[in-house]
Amino acid sequence: MEDKKVAISVQNVNKTLGDRKVLNGINLDIYQGETFVIMGGSGCGKSTLLRHMTGALVPDKGKVFIGDRDLTTLSKDEKDRTKRKFGMCFQSSALLDSLSVEDNVSLPLREHTKLDPHIINIIVKMKLGLVGLRGFEHLMPSMLSGGMKKRVGLARAIAMDPEIVFYDEPTAGLDPIVAAVIDKLILDLSKKLLITSVVVTHDMNSVFRIANRVAMLHAGRVLEIGTPEDIKNSKNAIVQQFIRGETEGPVNFIDKGDDYLKDLAE
Amino acid sequence: MIKFFEKIGAFTKYGCFVLVDFSKLSAETLYWIFVGPFKKKPLNTPHVFTQMVFMGIRSIVIVFFVTFFTGVVLAMQAAYQLAQVGAVVYVSSLVSISLCRELGPVLTALVIAGRVGAAITAEIGSMKVTEQIEALETMAIHPVRFLMAPKVLALLIMLPCLTIIGDFSGMLGGYLMGVFNLKINSALYIQTALKFLSLKDIYTGLSKSIVFALIISLVGCYQGIKTREGAVGVGEATTLSVVTSFILIILADCVLTGIYYFSNL
Amino acid sequence: MNISQSEINGFMVVSIEGEIDLNSSPQMRKAFTDLVERKVSKIVVDFSKVAYIDSSGLATLIEMMQRLKKNQGHMYLVQMSAKIKSIFEITRLDKLFSIFANVDEVVKAG
């Protein structure tokens, strides 16, 4: 990162969902062209944070800047215009199941541009080729496996040549080989097309394969932020427990005390 | 006792919230049907047509059966009463007028609420649950314009058409009953039916069906978009959608009939 | 985006200036379509002043190449910057097009 231009800036974001404080003063700067990974345990607020960056959720307090525009104060039309600069790859891939693979990928192009259908068709072929799915244009999403759906979702996310791509658990539920393929795609896109990638994941293999920088979230706060090396050598006990996947440490799921037995005895 | 009032308060608050929310969605949908296409972006036209086929063409058979047998029953019940005053021939006008003014639009709307309203809610609800709605929003594609407005427009066109089909098949049922069972002369039956049936009977009926179409589709969309997580959520929303539509249809029918009645339409 | 044309040794050299993106690629498509309809068969696209090309630009080039092929014509791309070249490489389109350093080499080769 020679010239550190900030692509996304999250400033003191707070969010309460229901009666649970999910985000508790998050501050992050994500630079242009880098692959930034947000990791953390289930329920730590990492997906919620991602949804603040895409504008799906509005913070109770704080600001989210995309470039120099504050997503939280933009008008609806301006927000829509900003949204066209980014693509999002959903955990469930979120393909529209009434549309074929081809129509799913071409949807943003058909909706937002005046390109000729023939040109759109070529773009769709290129994007599907990029994710290694040639010849699947006419299938419906229900006929595809999980990994293929994820790749179609990725093709759709990059259909408009976005500046930023968000990934919500891109490798969750995939076999190791497909997961590695997806990781390679993410790397390729950000290295060669200089796309800024923001990846939410708890797949540690993936984190160390793709990340330029990593933020570890815990209980709605940024616990640690740095390069993968920094994270590996972190002194923080929670971070260490998380990357090694140990049951014992500061985060405990299993009651050590006898409260549980007491509960049963009553 | 205070608890009781608290509950009433909370309920009223929630009711107002739903009402405001629902009105917002309705206003937005109608904007995208009648104003948006000329100012900003056209509707998702292919979707309008597929929905018209699903809502309209595929509902013809069920609408036919329901209204046809209603016509038959109506003729029998009317004959049972009218025979006592020796006016069996008026079965035909009674059947045609009650069908066009009342039973045709209402029965068709109820059938469609069960079939189409439920389908709208289930589709939008499961799209919400599987992040598809959020995906549309992230792509800066407005779900109301892309998904809901086409459905509402399709039903606005198709429900009056189905109502006309319902009116006719009901009258056919009455006619067959009258001619073959009650032995009324065929020409006389048709003549009597048409003599008392005026154009306003038909258009008051059709104007009702336009209101019903709005109720069914907007309630369907609203319940769909408010669906909570999971398959249970979709099921609950679908049930709620049909029940709400049923109640609102009957309520609206009562109000509209009142208006027509007291304003001599 | 500015498009200028000049003829060198029977090759039609099309110089494009600016960014080729969703908004400007239809303009480029129109220029190419005119050339193809005038039965120009050898087209050289000069990228020296192109700052950026997106997928719609690439797709437009592909479409024109297909149409030229039908007329027994050919398309040459010259003077690409490293950045533009890498965009062709990630989509592996560098293998599809005839890419040359400059117009002289095209004349020599063709």
XYZ file of C-alpha atoms in Angstrom, chain C:
110
model
C -14.284 10.209 -24.711
C -12.814 11.303 -28.040
C -12.474 9.058 -31.062
C -10.311 10.017 -34.045
C -9.590 8.005 -37.177
C -6.748 8.016 -39.688
C -5.637 5.674 -42.419
C -2.119 4.248 -42.548
C -1.100 1.776 -45.277
C -4.588 0.398 -45.656
C -5.156 0.081 -41.936
C -7.846 2.162 -40.288
C -6.305 3.445 -37.068
C -8.874 4.352 -34.433
C -7.434 6.384 -31.570
C -9.457 6.523 -28.411
C -8.895 9.121 -25.767
C -10.273 8.949 -22.235
C -12.031 6.263 -20.238
C -14.018 3.475 -21.830
C -16.796 2.699 -19.376
C -20.514 1.972 -19.159
C -21.358 5.491 -20.274
C -18.912 5.869 -23.134
C -18.732 2.377 -24.615
C -21.961 2.807 -26.646
C -20.240 5.741 -28.390
C -17.281 3.525 -29.257
C -19.672 0.835 -30.439
C -21.325 3.288 -32.803
C -17.974 4.354 -34.273
C -17.019 0.721 -34.869
C -20.382 -0.166 -36.333
C -19.995 2.658 -38.866
C -16.596 1.302 -39.880
C -17.867 -2.247 -40.247
C -20.789 -1.047 -42.328
C -18.369 0.829 -44.584
C -16.709 -2.539 -45.103
C -13.449 -1.456 -43.491
C -11.746 -4.741 -42.792
C -8.459 -3.949 -41.035
C -8.927 -1.918 -37.882
C -6.171 -0.891 -35.494
C -7.264 0.397 -32.100
C -4.781 2.746 -30.490
C -4.917 2.570 -26.678
C -2.140 5.072 -25.940
C -4.574 7.631 -24.535
C -6.966 5.216 -22.860
C -6.883 5.588 -19.089
C -9.292 2.787 -18.220
C -11.433 0.179 -19.902
C -14.249 -1.701 -18.190
C -16.129 -4.871 -19.086
C -18.578 -3.093 -21.351
C -15.609 -1.731 -23.311
C -14.080 -5.178 -23.561
C -17.417 -6.649 -24.617
C -17.752 -3.986 -27.323
C -14.298 -4.874 -28.666
C -15.217 -8.563 -28.673
C -18.434 -7.900 -30.543
C -16.598 -5.880 -33.187
C -13.961 -8.552 -33.572
C -16.710 -11.112 -34.176
C -18.318 -8.914 -36.805
C -15.004 -8.154 -38.507
C -14.233 -11.838 -38.672
C -17.431 -12.414 -40.616
C -16.194 -9.870 -43.188
C -12.771 -11.574 -43.343
C -11.412 -8.566 -41.473
C -9.137 -8.302 -38.488
C -8.697 -6.147 -35.414
C -5.355 -5.136 -33.924
C -4.837 -3.512 -30.540
C -1.757 -1.349 -30.028
C 0.004 0.864 -27.471
C -1.534 -0.578 -24.352
C -0.305 0.629 -20.991
C 0.620 -2.000 -18.421
C -2.580 -1.292 -16.509
C -4.805 -1.793 -19.547
C -2.892 -4.908 -20.482
C -3.470 -6.431 -17.053
C -7.228 -5.934 -17.491
C -6.992 -7.987 -20.684
C -4.862 -10.582 -18.927
C -7.209 -11.288 -16.012
C -9.998 -12.068 -18.446
C -7.475 -13.910 -20.651
C -8.613 -11.777 -23.585
C -4.954 -11.049 -24.419
C -4.989 -14.449 -26.123
C -8.063 -13.584 -28.151
C -6.906 -10.296 -29.648
C -3.863 -9.532 -31.753
C -1.918 -7.171 -29.523
C 1.051 -5.246 -30.918
C 3.400 -2.657 -29.506
C 2.621 -0.007 -32.121
C 1.151 0.636 -35.563
C 4.430 0.072 -37.393
C 4.607 -3.493 -36.151
C 1.077 -4.130 -37.274
C 1.973 -2.892 -40.760
C 5.049 -5.103 -40.766
C 3.142 -8.156 -39.607
C -0.037 -7.658 -41.574
